[in-house]
Coordinates of C-alpha atoms and ligand atoms in Angstrom, one line a residue:
Chain A
M1 CA 4.6 22.3 37.7
N2 CA 3.5 22.1 34.5
R3 CA 1.5 25.2 34.3
V4 CA 4.2 27.4 36.3
W5 CA 6.2 26.4 33.4
S6 CA 4.1 27.3 30.4
W7 CA 3.4 30.8 32.1
L8 CA 6.9 30.9 32.4
A9 CA 7.3 30.1 28.8
L10 CA 4.8 32.6 28.1
G11 CA 6.2 35.5 30.0
V12 CA 9.9 35.1 28.3
G13 CA 8.5 34.5 24.7
L14 CA 6.8 38.7 26.2
L15 CA 9.4 39.7 26.6
Y16 CA 11.8 39.1 24.0
F17 CA 8.8 40.8 21.9
F18 CA 8.2 43.1 23.7
L19 CA 10.8 45.0 25.3
P20 CA 12.6 45.8 22.3
L21 CA 8.8 47.5 21.1
L22 CA 9.1 49.0 23.9
G23 CA 12.6 49.8 24.1
T24 CA 12.2 51.6 21.3
L25 CA 9.0 53.4 22.3
E26 CA 10.3 54.6 25.0
F27 CA 13.1 56.0 22.9
S28 CA 11.4 57.6 20.8
L29 CA 9.4 60.1 22.8
R30 CA 13.1 61.5 24.5
K31 CA 14.0 63.5 22.2
R32 CA 13.0 66.8 24.2
K33 CA 15.8 66.5 26.9
G34 CA 15.4 65.9 30.3
E35 CA 10.7 64.8 29.7
Y36 CA 8.9 62.5 27.9
S37 CA 7.8 64.5 24.7
L38 CA 6.3 63.6 20.8
D39 CA 8.7 65.8 19.3
A40 CA 9.9 63.3 17.8
Y41 CA 6.4 62.3 16.1
T42 CA 5.3 66.3 15.6
A43 CA 8.6 66.5 13.2
V44 CA 7.8 62.7 12.0
F45 CA 4.3 63.9 10.5
A46 CA 5.3 67.5 9.5
D47 CA 7.6 66.4 7.6
P48 CA 6.4 66.3 3.9
A49 CA 8.3 63.6 2.1
F50 CA 6.6 61.0 5.2
R51 CA 3.4 62.4 3.8
A52 CA 4.4 62.2 0.5
T53 CA 5.8 58.4 0.4
L54 CA 3.4 56.9 3.1
G55 CA 1.0 58.1 0.6
Y56 CA 2.2 56.3 -2.4
S57 CA 2.7 53.3 -0.9
V58 CA -0.9 52.9 0.2
G59 CA -1.5 54.0 -3.1
M60 CA 0.5 50.9 -4.4
A61 CA -0.3 48.5 -1.5
L62 CA -4.1 49.4 -3.1
L63 CA -3.1 48.9 -6.8
T64 CA -1.4 45.5 -4.9
I65 CA -4.4 44.2 -3.9
V66 CA -6.8 44.8 -6.5
F67 CA -4.2 43.1 -9.3
G68 CA -3.5 40.7 -6.2
V69 CA -7.0 39.5 -6.2
L70 CA -7.7 39.8 -9.7
L71 CA -4.8 37.5 -10.5
V72 CA -5.5 34.8 -7.5
V73 CA -9.1 34.4 -6.7
P74 CA -9.5 33.6 -10.3
T75 CA -6.3 31.1 -10.6
A76 CA -7.2 29.2 -7.6
Y77 CA -10.9 29.3 -7.8
W78 CA -10.0 27.2 -11.6
V79 CA -7.2 25.1 -10.0
R80 CA -9.6 24.0 -7.6
L81 CA -12.5 23.3 -10.2
K82 CA -10.9 22.1 -13.2
L83 CA -7.1 21.7 -12.3
P84 CA -7.7 19.8 -8.5
R85 CA -4.2 17.5 -10.3
L86 CA -2.2 20.9 -10.3
R87 CA -2.9 21.9 -7.5
P88 CA 0.3 20.9 -5.3
W89 CA 2.3 22.6 -8.2
V90 CA 0.6 25.9 -8.2
E91 CA 1.3 25.8 -4.4
F92 CA 4.7 25.5 -4.7
I93 CA 4.8 28.9 -8.1
T94 CA 3.3 30.7 -5.3
L95 CA 5.5 29.8 -2.4
L96 CA 8.4 30.6 -4.5
P97 CA 8.8 34.8 -4.1
L98 CA 9.4 32.8 -0.2
V99 CA 12.8 30.9 -1.4
I100 CA 13.5 34.1 -4.1
P101 CA 15.6 37.5 -2.8
A102 CA 13.5 39.9 -3.2
I103 CA 16.7 41.3 -4.9
V104 CA 17.1 39.2 -7.0
I105 CA 13.2 40.1 -8.9
V106 CA 14.0 42.9 -9.3
F107 CA 17.5 42.7 -11.1
G108 CA 15.5 39.9 -13.2
Y109 CA 12.9 42.5 -14.2
I110 CA 15.7 45.4 -14.2
R111 CA 17.5 43.2 -16.9
L112 CA 14.3 42.1 -18.6
Y113 CA 13.0 44.9 -18.8
N114 CA 15.6 47.8 -19.3
T115 CA 15.7 51.2 -21.5
S116 CA 17.1 48.8 -24.2
S117 CA 14.3 46.1 -24.1
F118 CA 11.9 44.8 -26.0
L119 CA 9.6 45.8 -23.0
P120 CA 11.2 49.1 -21.8
L121 CA 8.9 49.2 -18.5
T122 CA 11.4 51.6 -16.6
G123 CA 11.7 53.9 -19.1
S124 CA 8.9 55.5 -17.9
A125 CA 7.7 56.3 -14.2
S126 CA 4.6 55.2 -14.4
G127 CA 6.1 52.0 -16.3
T128 CA 8.2 51.6 -13.4
N129 CA 5.4 51.7 -10.9
L130 CA 4.0 49.4 -12.8
L131 CA 6.5 47.0 -12.9
L132 CA 7.3 48.4 -8.8
M133 CA 3.1 46.5 -8.4
F134 CA 4.0 43.7 -10.6
G135 CA 6.7 42.7 -8.2
Y136 CA 4.5 44.0 -4.8
A137 CA 2.2 41.3 -6.1
T138 CA 4.6 38.5 -6.5
L139 CA 6.1 38.9 -2.9
A140 CA 2.7 38.7 -1.6
L141 CA 1.9 35.8 -3.7
P142 CA 2.6 33.3 -1.0
Y143 CA -0.1 35.2 1.5
M144 CA -2.8 35.8 -0.7
Y145 CA -2.6 33.0 -2.3
R146 CA -3.1 30.8 1.0
A147 CA -5.3 32.2 2.2
V148 CA -7.6 32.5 -0.9
D149 CA -7.1 28.8 -2.0
T150 CA -8.7 28.5 2.5
G151 CA -10.8 30.3 1.6
L152 CA -12.2 27.7 -1.3
R153 CA -11.6 25.4 0.9
T154 CA -15.0 26.3 3.4
I155 CA -17.2 26.4 0.6
D156 CA -18.2 23.6 -2.1
I157 CA -17.3 25.2 -5.3
G158 CA -18.1 22.7 -7.3
T159 CA -22.1 22.5 -6.5
L160 CA -22.5 26.5 -6.4
T161 CA -20.9 27.0 -9.4
E162 CA -23.1 24.4 -11.5
A163 CA -26.4 25.3 -9.6
A164 CA -25.2 29.2 -10.5
Q165 CA -24.6 27.3 -14.0
S166 CA -28.0 25.9 -14.4
L167 CA -29.6 29.1 -13.3
G168 CA -27.9 30.8 -16.6
A169 CA -24.6 32.7 -14.8
G170 CA -21.7 32.7 -17.1
W171 CA -18.2 32.9 -15.6
V172 CA -17.6 36.8 -14.7
T173 CA -20.9 36.5 -12.6
I174 CA -20.4 33.3 -10.6
L175 CA -17.5 34.9 -9.6
G176 CA -18.3 38.3 -9.0
R177 CA -21.5 37.6 -7.1
I178 CA -21.4 33.9 -5.6
I179 CA -17.6 33.3 -5.4
L180 CA -16.1 36.2 -4.0
P181 CA -18.1 37.6 -1.3
N182 CA -17.8 34.0 -0.2
V183 CA -14.5 34.2 0.6
L184 CA -14.3 37.9 0.8
V185 CA -12.2 37.7 4.5
A186 CA -10.7 35.2 2.5
V187 CA -9.2 38.1 0.6
L188 CA -9.2 40.7 3.0
S189 CA -7.1 39.0 5.0
G190 CA -4.7 38.4 1.9
A191 CA -5.4 42.3 1.4
F192 CA -4.6 43.5 5.1
L193 CA -0.6 41.0 4.3
T194 CA -0.6 41.9 1.2
F195 CA -1.0 46.0 2.3
A196 CA 1.8 45.2 5.9
I197 CA 4.3 43.7 3.4
V198 CA 4.3 46.9 1.0
I199 CA 3.9 49.5 3.3
G200 CA 7.6 47.9 4.7
E201 CA 9.1 46.8 1.7
F202 CA 12.2 48.5 1.0
T203 CA 14.1 46.2 -1.4
L204 CA 12.7 46.2 -4.8
A205 CA 11.8 50.1 -4.2
A206 CA 14.9 51.3 -3.2
L207 CA 16.9 49.4 -6.1
L208 CA 13.7 50.7 -8.7
N209 CA 14.4 53.7 -7.3
R210 CA 10.3 55.0 -6.5
P211 CA 10.0 57.1 -3.2
A212 CA 8.5 55.1 -1.3
F213 CA 7.4 54.8 2.7
G214 CA 10.3 51.6 3.1
P215 CA 12.9 53.6 1.5
Y216 CA 12.2 56.8 3.3
M217 CA 12.3 55.2 6.2
Q218 CA 15.6 53.9 5.4
L219 CA 17.4 57.8 4.6
L220 CA 15.7 58.6 7.9
G221 CA 17.1 55.7 9.9
A222 CA 20.6 56.5 8.5
N223 CA 20.4 60.8 9.8
K224 CA 19.0 61.1 12.7
A225 CA 18.3 59.6 15.9
Y226 CA 14.8 60.1 17.7
E227 CA 12.4 60.1 14.4
P228 CA 14.0 56.8 12.9
A229 CA 12.8 55.0 16.5
A230 CA 8.9 57.3 16.3
L231 CA 8.7 56.4 12.9
A232 CA 9.4 52.1 13.6
V233 CA 6.7 52.6 16.2
I234 CA 3.9 54.5 13.5
A235 CA 4.6 52.0 11.5
F236 CA 4.5 48.9 14.3
A237 CA 1.2 50.4 15.2
I238 CA -0.2 50.9 11.3
T239 CA 0.7 46.7 10.6
W240 CA -1.0 46.0 13.9
A241 CA -4.1 48.0 12.8
C242 CA -4.1 45.9 9.8
M243 CA -4.5 42.9 11.8
G244 CA -7.6 44.1 13.7
L245 CA -9.1 44.7 10.6
I246 CA -8.1 40.9 10.2
Q247 CA -10.0 39.9 13.8
L248 CA -13.4 42.0 12.9
V249 CA -13.9 41.4 9.7
T250 CA -13.7 37.9 10.2
R251 CA -16.0 38.4 13.5
F252 CA -18.5 40.2 12.0
S253 CA -18.8 38.4 8.9
N254 CA -20.5 34.9 9.9
H255 CA -23.5 35.1 7.2
T256 CA -20.9 33.4 5.0
R257 CA -20.4 30.3 7.2
V258 CA -21.6 27.0 6.2
N259 CA -23.9 25.0 8.0
A260 CA -23.4 22.5 4.8
Chain B
M1 CA -45.2 13.8 -28.1
T2 CA -42.2 13.9 -26.2
F3 CA -41.2 16.9 -24.8
L4 CA -37.5 15.9 -23.3
S5 CA -35.4 12.8 -26.1
I6 CA -32.9 11.1 -24.0
S7 CA -31.5 8.7 -27.2
H8 CA -29.1 6.2 -27.7
L9 CA -26.8 7.4 -24.3
E10 CA -23.1 6.6 -24.3
K11 CA -20.8 7.7 -21.8
S12 CA -17.6 6.5 -19.9
F13 CA -15.1 7.7 -17.5
G14 CA -11.9 6.2 -19.3
A15 CA -12.3 2.6 -19.2
N16 CA -15.5 2.6 -17.5
R17 CA -18.8 2.3 -19.6
V18 CA -20.6 4.1 -16.7
V19 CA -23.8 4.5 -18.7
K20 CA -25.1 2.3 -22.4
D21 CA -27.4 2.8 -25.0
F22 CA -29.2 4.6 -22.6
N23 CA -32.8 6.0 -24.7
L24 CA -35.4 7.8 -22.4
P25 CA -38.4 9.3 -23.9
I26 CA -40.3 11.7 -21.8
E27 CA -43.8 13.4 -22.2
K28 CA -44.6 16.9 -21.4
G29 CA -45.3 17.3 -17.4
E30 CA -44.3 14.4 -16.7
F31 CA -42.5 13.4 -13.8
V32 CA -39.8 10.6 -14.6
S33 CA -37.8 8.8 -11.6
L34 CA -34.2 7.0 -12.2
L35 CA -33.9 4.5 -9.1
G36 CA -30.7 2.0 -9.2
P37 CA -28.0 1.5 -6.9
S38 CA -25.6 3.1 -5.8
G39 CA -23.6 3.9 -8.5
C40 CA -25.5 2.5 -11.6
G41 CA -24.9 5.6 -13.3
K42 CA -28.3 7.9 -12.6
T43 CA -26.1 10.8 -11.6
T44 CA -24.0 10.7 -15.2
V45 CA -27.6 11.0 -17.1
L46 CA -28.9 13.5 -15.0
R47 CA -25.9 15.8 -15.6
I48 CA -25.4 14.8 -18.7
V49 CA -29.0 16.2 -19.2
A50 CA -28.3 19.2 -17.3
G51 CA -25.4 20.1 -19.8
F52 CA -22.8 19.7 -16.6
E53 CA -21.1 16.1 -18.8
S54 CA -20.6 15.7 -22.3
P55 CA -21.5 12.6 -23.1
S56 CA -19.4 10.0 -25.6
S57 CA -22.0 10.1 -27.4
G58 CA -26.2 10.0 -28.2
S59 CA -28.3 13.1 -27.7
V60 CA -30.6 15.5 -25.8
T61 CA -33.5 17.1 -27.2
I62 CA -35.8 19.2 -25.5
D63 CA -39.2 20.6 -26.8
G64 CA -37.5 19.7 -30.7
Q65 CA -33.8 21.6 -30.0
D66 CA -30.9 19.1 -29.7
V67 CA -29.2 20.8 -26.6
T68 CA -26.4 17.8 -26.4
G69 CA -23.9 20.4 -28.1
L70 CA -25.3 23.2 -25.1
R71 CA -23.4 24.7 -22.5
P72 CA -25.2 24.1 -19.2
N73 CA -26.5 28.2 -18.4
D74 CA -27.9 28.6 -21.9
R75 CA -30.6 25.2 -21.8
N76 CA -32.6 27.1 -19.6
I77 CA -32.7 23.8 -17.5
G78 CA -33.6 23.8 -13.5
M79 CA -31.2 21.8 -10.7
V80 CA -31.6 20.7 -7.5
F81 CA -29.0 19.2 -6.1
Q82 CA -28.4 16.4 -2.4
A83 CA -26.7 19.2 -1.3
Y84 CA -28.7 22.1 -1.4
A85 CA -26.3 24.4 -3.1
L86 CA -27.8 27.7 -1.7
F87 CA -25.3 30.9 -2.1
P88 CA -24.6 31.2 2.0
N89 CA -23.9 34.6 0.5
L90 CA -27.4 35.9 -0.2
T91 CA -30.6 36.0 1.8
V92 CA -33.6 33.5 0.5
A93 CA -35.3 36.3 -1.4
Q94 CA -32.3 36.9 -3.5
N95 CA -31.2 33.2 -3.9
V96 CA -34.5 32.5 -5.3
A97 CA -34.2 36.2 -7.3
F98 CA -30.7 34.7 -8.6
G99 CA -31.1 33.2 -12.4
L100 CA -34.4 36.3 -12.9
K101 CA -31.0 39.1 -12.4
V102 CA -28.9 37.0 -14.2
K103 CA -31.6 36.4 -16.8
G104 CA -32.5 40.6 -16.7
V105 CA -36.0 40.1 -16.0
A106 CA -36.8 43.5 -14.5
K107 CA -37.0 44.2 -11.2
A108 CA -40.9 44.6 -10.4
E109 CA -41.5 41.8 -11.6
A110 CA -38.4 39.1 -10.7
E111 CA -40.1 40.4 -7.0
A112 CA -42.6 39.2 -7.9
R113 CA -41.8 36.0 -8.7
V114 CA -39.8 35.5 -6.5
A115 CA -42.9 36.7 -4.0
E116 CA -45.1 34.2 -5.9
M117 CA -42.1 31.0 -5.2
L118 CA -42.1 31.6 -1.6
R119 CA -45.9 31.2 -2.1
L120 CA -45.6 28.1 -3.7
I121 CA -43.2 26.7 -1.1
G122 CA -45.0 27.4 2.1
L123 CA -42.1 30.2 2.8
P124 CA -43.4 33.6 2.5
D125 CA -41.9 35.5 5.7
L126 CA -38.5 33.2 5.8
G127 CA -37.3 36.1 2.5
G128 CA -34.6 37.6 4.3
R129 CA -32.9 35.4 6.1
Y130 CA -29.9 33.6 4.9
P131 CA -29.6 29.8 4.1
Y132 CA -27.7 29.2 7.7
Q133 CA -30.9 30.4 9.3
L134 CA -32.9 28.0 7.3
S135 CA -33.7 24.2 8.6
G136 CA -32.2 21.5 6.1
G137 CA -35.6 20.7 4.5
Q138 CA -36.4 25.3 3.9
Q139 CA -33.3 25.1 2.6
Q140 CA -34.5 22.6 0.5
R141 CA -37.8 24.5 -0.4
V142 CA -35.2 27.2 -1.6
A143 CA -33.3 25.5 -3.7
L144 CA -36.5 24.1 -5.4
A145 CA -38.5 28.0 -5.7
R146 CA -34.9 29.0 -6.8
A147 CA -34.9 26.5 -9.8
L148 CA -38.6 26.6 -10.3
A149 CA -38.4 30.6 -10.7
V150 CA -36.3 31.1 -14.0
R151 CA -39.9 29.2 -15.2
P152 CA -36.9 26.4 -16.4
R153 CA -38.4 23.1 -20.0
V154 CA -37.1 20.9 -17.5
L155 CA -36.5 20.3 -14.0
L156 CA -33.9 17.8 -12.4
L157 CA -33.9 16.7 -8.8
D158 CA -30.7 15.1 -7.8
E159 CA -31.7 12.9 -4.2
P160 CA -32.8 16.1 -3.4
L161 CA -34.2 14.7 0.1
S162 CA -31.6 11.5 1.4
A163 CA -30.5 14.9 3.9
L164 CA -33.3 14.7 5.2
D165 CA -34.6 13.7 8.5
A166 CA -37.2 10.0 7.4
K167 CA -40.4 12.6 8.2
I168 CA -39.1 15.6 6.6
R169 CA -38.7 12.9 3.7
V170 CA -42.1 11.9 3.2
S171 CA -43.8 15.2 3.7
L172 CA -41.9 17.3 1.2
R173 CA -42.5 13.7 -1.0
S174 CA -45.8 14.9 -1.7
E175 CA -44.9 19.0 -1.7
I176 CA -42.9 18.3 -4.6
R177 CA -45.0 16.0 -6.5
E178 CA -47.6 18.6 -5.7
I179 CA -45.6 21.8 -6.9
Q180 CA -44.5 19.5 -9.9
R181 CA -48.4 19.2 -11.1
E182 CA -49.6 22.4 -10.8
L183 CA -46.5 23.6 -12.3
G184 CA -46.5 20.7 -15.7
I185 CA -42.5 20.8 -15.2
T186 CA -41.3 18.2 -16.8
T187 CA -39.2 16.5 -14.4
V188 CA -36.4 14.2 -13.6
F189 CA -36.1 12.1 -10.2
V190 CA -32.9 10.7 -8.7
T191 CA -33.5 8.1 -5.8
H192 CA -31.8 5.3 -4.7
D193 CA -34.5 4.6 -2.4
Q194 CA -37.4 3.1 -4.1
E195 CA -40.5 4.2 -2.0
E196 CA -39.6 7.5 -2.8
A197 CA -39.5 7.1 -6.5
L198 CA -42.6 4.6 -6.5
S199 CA -44.9 6.9 -4.0
M200 CA -44.4 10.4 -6.7
S201 CA -43.4 9.2 -10.4
D202 CA -45.5 9.4 -13.5
R203 CA -43.1 6.8 -14.4
V204 CA -39.8 4.5 -13.0
V205 CA -37.2 3.7 -14.8
V206 CA -35.2 0.8 -13.0
M207 CA -31.5 1.4 -13.5
N208 CA -28.8 -1.2 -12.9
G209 CA -24.8 -1.2 -14.1
G210 CA -26.0 1.8 -16.5
I211 CA -28.5 0.2 -18.2
A212 CA -32.1 0.4 -18.2
E213 CA -33.7 -2.5 -17.1
Q214 CA -37.4 -1.8 -16.5
V215 CA -39.6 1.6 -17.3
G216 CA -42.9 1.9 -16.6
T217 CA -45.4 3.1 -14.5
P218 CA -44.6 2.3 -10.2
F219 CA -47.9 -0.7 -10.5
E220 CA -46.4 -2.1 -13.6
V221 CA -42.7 -2.1 -12.5
Y222 CA -43.7 -3.4 -9.1
N223 CA -46.6 -5.8 -10.0
R224 CA -44.3 -7.2 -12.8
P225 CA -41.0 -6.6 -13.1
T226 CA -39.6 -8.1 -16.1
T227 CA -36.4 -8.8 -14.7
R228 CA -34.1 -10.3 -11.7
F229 CA -33.1 -7.1 -10.7
V230 CA -35.7 -5.7 -10.8
A231 CA -37.9 -8.2 -9.2
T232 CA -35.5 -8.4 -6.5
F233 CA -34.5 -4.5 -6.1
V234 CA -38.1 -3.3 -6.5
G235 CA -39.5 -4.1 -2.9
T236 CA -39.5 -7.2 -1.1
L237 CA -39.4 -10.5 -2.5
N238 CA -39.9 -13.6 -1.6
L239 CA -37.9 -16.2 -4.3
F240 CA -38.4 -19.9 -4.8
E241 CA -37.3 -22.3 -6.5
A242 CA -40.0 -23.9 -8.8
E243 CA -39.4 -27.1 -11.1
A244 CA -41.0 -27.0 -15.0
D245 CA -43.1 -29.5 -16.6
G246 CA -44.7 -29.9 -19.3
Q247 CA -48.3 -28.3 -17.7
G248 CA -47.1 -26.1 -15.1
L249 CA -44.4 -25.9 -12.2
R250 CA -43.5 -28.2 -9.1
I251 CA -42.6 -25.9 -5.2
A252 CA -41.4 -27.4 -2.5
G253 CA -43.3 -30.4 -4.4
V254 CA -46.2 -29.1 -4.6
P255 CA -47.9 -28.7 -8.4
V256 CA -49.1 -25.1 -9.5
R257 CA -51.2 -25.0 -12.3
L258 CA -50.6 -21.5 -14.4
P259 CA -52.8 -18.9 -15.3
E260 CA -52.3 -17.2 -19.3
A261 CA -51.0 -14.4 -17.9
V262 CA -47.9 -15.9 -16.4
E263 CA -45.8 -15.9 -19.0
A264 CA -45.3 -20.7 -19.1
A265 CA -42.1 -21.7 -18.2
R266 CA -40.1 -24.5 -20.9
G267 CA -38.8 -26.7 -18.6
G268 CA -36.5 -27.3 -15.8
R269 CA -35.2 -25.5 -13.3
L270 CA -36.1 -21.4 -12.3
S271 CA -37.3 -19.4 -9.9
V272 CA -40.2 -17.3 -9.6
A273 CA -41.4 -14.9 -7.1
L274 CA -43.8 -13.7 -4.1
R275 CA -45.0 -9.9 -3.6
P276 CA -45.2 -11.1 0.7
E277 CA -48.7 -9.1 0.5
S278 CA -49.4 -11.7 -2.5
L279 CA -49.1 -14.4 0.9
H280 CA -52.3 -15.4 3.3
L281 CA -52.2 -17.4 6.1
G282 CA -54.3 -20.4 5.9
G283 CA -55.0 -22.8 2.7
G284 CA -55.0 -21.0 -0.9
E285 CA -55.6 -21.8 -4.8
V286 CA -52.2 -23.4 -3.8
T287 CA -51.1 -24.2 -0.3
L288 CA -47.6 -24.7 1.5
P289 CA -47.2 -25.9 4.7
A290 CA -44.9 -23.1 6.9
T291 CA -43.6 -22.3 10.7
V292 CA -43.2 -18.9 12.2
E293 CA -40.3 -17.6 12.6
A294 CA -40.6 -14.2 13.4
V295 CA -43.6 -11.4 13.3
E296 CA -42.5 -7.5 12.6
F297 CA -44.8 -5.1 13.7
L298 CA -44.7 -1.6 10.9
G299 CA -47.6 -0.3 12.8
S300 CA -50.8 -1.1 10.1
I301 CA -49.0 -4.2 8.6
L302 CA -48.0 -7.6 10.4
R303 CA -44.4 -8.5 8.7
L304 CA -44.6 -12.6 9.3
R305 CA -41.3 -14.6 8.9
L306 CA -42.3 -18.3 7.9
R307 CA -39.8 -20.3 6.8
V308 CA -41.5 -22.5 3.3
A309 CA -40.1 -25.4 2.4
G310 CA -36.6 -24.6 3.2
V311 CA -36.5 -20.9 2.0
L312 CA -38.1 -17.3 5.0
V313 CA -39.9 -16.2 3.3
A314 CA -42.0 -12.5 4.4
L315 CA -45.6 -12.3 4.6
D316 CA -47.4 -9.5 4.9
T317 CA -50.9 -9.1 6.6
F318 CA -53.4 -6.0 8.3
N319 CA -52.4 -5.7 11.5
R320 CA -56.0 -6.2 13.4
A321 CA -57.1 -5.7 16.9
D322 CA -59.2 -8.6 16.7
A323 CA -56.3 -11.4 15.2
P324 CA -53.9 -11.9 17.2
P325 CA -50.7 -12.7 15.1
P326 CA -49.3 -17.0 15.4
A327 CA -47.1 -18.0 18.1
L328 CA -43.8 -19.3 16.9
G329 CA -43.2 -22.3 16.2
R330 CA -46.6 -22.9 15.1
A331 CA -47.4 -24.0 12.0
V332 CA -49.4 -23.1 9.4
E333 CA -50.4 -23.4 6.3
V334 CA -50.4 -20.2 3.9
G335 CA -51.9 -20.0 0.8
F336 CA -51.2 -17.8 -2.4
S337 CA -52.7 -17.6 -6.2
A338 CA -50.9 -18.9 -9.2
R339 CA -51.9 -15.3 -10.9
D340 CA -49.6 -13.6 -8.3
L341 CA -46.9 -15.5 -9.4
V342 CA -43.7 -14.2 -11.1
V343 CA -41.5 -16.6 -12.9
L344 CA -38.4 -14.2 -13.6
N345 CA -36.6 -15.2 -16.5
G346 CA -33.1 -12.5 -16.2
Ligands
ATP401 N1 -16.1 12.7 -13.1 C1 -15.8 11.0 -12.7 N2 -15.2 11.1 -13.3 C2 -14.6 9.2 -13.1 N3 -15.6 8.4 -12.4 C3 -16.6 8.9 -12.3 C4 -17.4 10.6 -12.6 N4 -18.7 11.0 -12.4 C5 -19.0 9.1 -12.3 N5 -18.3 8.2 -12.2 C6 -18.5 6.7 -12.1 O1 -19.5 6.5 -12.3 C7 -20.4 5.7 -11.5 C8 -21.8 6.1 -12.3 O2 -21.4 7.2 -10.7 P1 -22.9 8.4 -10.3 O3 -22.9 9.2 -9.9 O4 -23.3 8.4 -12.5 O5 -24.1 7.3 -9.8 P2 -25.1 7.0 -9.3 O6 -26.3 5.7 -9.9 O7 -25.5 8.1 -9.4 O8 -24.9 6.8 -7.8 P3 -25.5 7.5 -6.0 O9 -26.2 6.6 -5.8 O10 -24.7 7.2 -4.9 O11 -25.4 8.7 -6.5 C9 -19.5 5.3 -10.5 O12 -19.0 4.4 -11.2 C10 -18.7 7.0 -10.4 O13 -17.5 5.6 -9.7
MG402 MG1 -25.6 10.2 -7.7

């Protein structure tokens, strides 16, 4: 009897998730009257703005990931190694972006870094890009930090650090050759989440007026009928590809598992 | 010539004084063990020598150089940890080569050194394996090779064998000692296992409550303990209450004349100790009546539990096929020589 209920619950859950998706997929194929076609997809891929904005967002995502890794890995490592009592506080701070809306962050940025401020980052395109990347890194911080911190928990960083030190290694060597490779799986799952967040992000990019993929989706949605549905399916595909990659990476890097 | 010198070392964590005026000069090539119960400060002393903790006061000198203020990565000291601490993302060969790479040793030379080290620890063919593919004993040998590859001035081992199975533990003891002798490397070995300390070391430091209670060869520490703690902690010991009168002692009313070698006690009540192997069945220089309470068969040795003068004592005798142990409950005589008595004053 219990069985039946579990299956029923699972079925309802799946329907709840997949019905809208199926609806969107079905709708995206109906651009041509009377038959299913990929016309909407062809139109999207042919749009130079699609390629430009997607390219921009992918580039920003990669920059954000690099910045995030350089910021989070040493921080999480240092906190675990030397300041374990501060961990709850650091964790709290890294969770703040989940409760502070992006719009608050971006207005704060614009007020702080406008053209008449002490650091006029919004005055140039590259300055604004930098600001946007910091914003993205902030939004991704909760996921990145948690992922890395969990990864660090699986290895004995204290002893590994001391072993490396006794062999003459300094901090850069320890982080680059021991710590980072051992939490690579965790870092990658954080990276893929960051990627998914950046690709779909709207608020920061729109208010900072950068040509990102999020605002492009919004623009298309306001002006076209079938293409937004196609775009939504594409965005889903990208996200799922990221999730699939996380699984793959996790499976293929079993040598990082310690049997201590 | 003292090679590694630990002088007037003090360490406190908050109000907790963990190491108290610890002094230990070590000769070049010597193998010294720090032996003591859990929490007595062995690891702390070792970590101060390695540079992972800084002492509250006192100094550490290696080969005439004061290293007290030096960072651990500048000390050129090899360390082996209880938890192996191999780098899980690197192969065995890469683990051993790690320190060489950090030091910028040329590739060809580093490879030769790694091969030499793997041969030394008896695992010449396992260079390509990852740590998780090795047994605990193999991992610890690789950790030893990794520490030795950089030709450190001093080798420190913190309970390197205590995570291993009993059998491997015993065989690794002699293996470590052999490698240490071959390289002539000055070594400090931390353990709470007295058998380990006694069987491997040139000298043993018995620690208690942050103090070095006695420093001496295994022979001295075992046979001539200077404090009650050392006597009871190292080896099995039978304690008797005794009364001193002018010339000698009385144990359970039996007079014992003390030879010159055993320090004469001033008078009053005191404790004397005897190792199980110093007692034998049958009469001797001193003879006491006893009853057999239990017999433990330890292979080459029989350990009898006897009640003598109200106290339970252990007596070790060699196992001989033609001499079966006495029956339980039987009244026997035990004898010993007054020379073997240890008078405890601590
Ligand atoms: N980082 C630290 N902070 C506070 N107290 C510490 C610290 N490290 C060690 N201690 C304390 O110092 C004392 C000695 O510790 P130490 O690790 O040197 O003992 P040990 O002789 O190695 O014991 P064991 O055989 O259990 O390893 C213990 O009471 C321990 O609680
Ligand atoms: Mg210890």
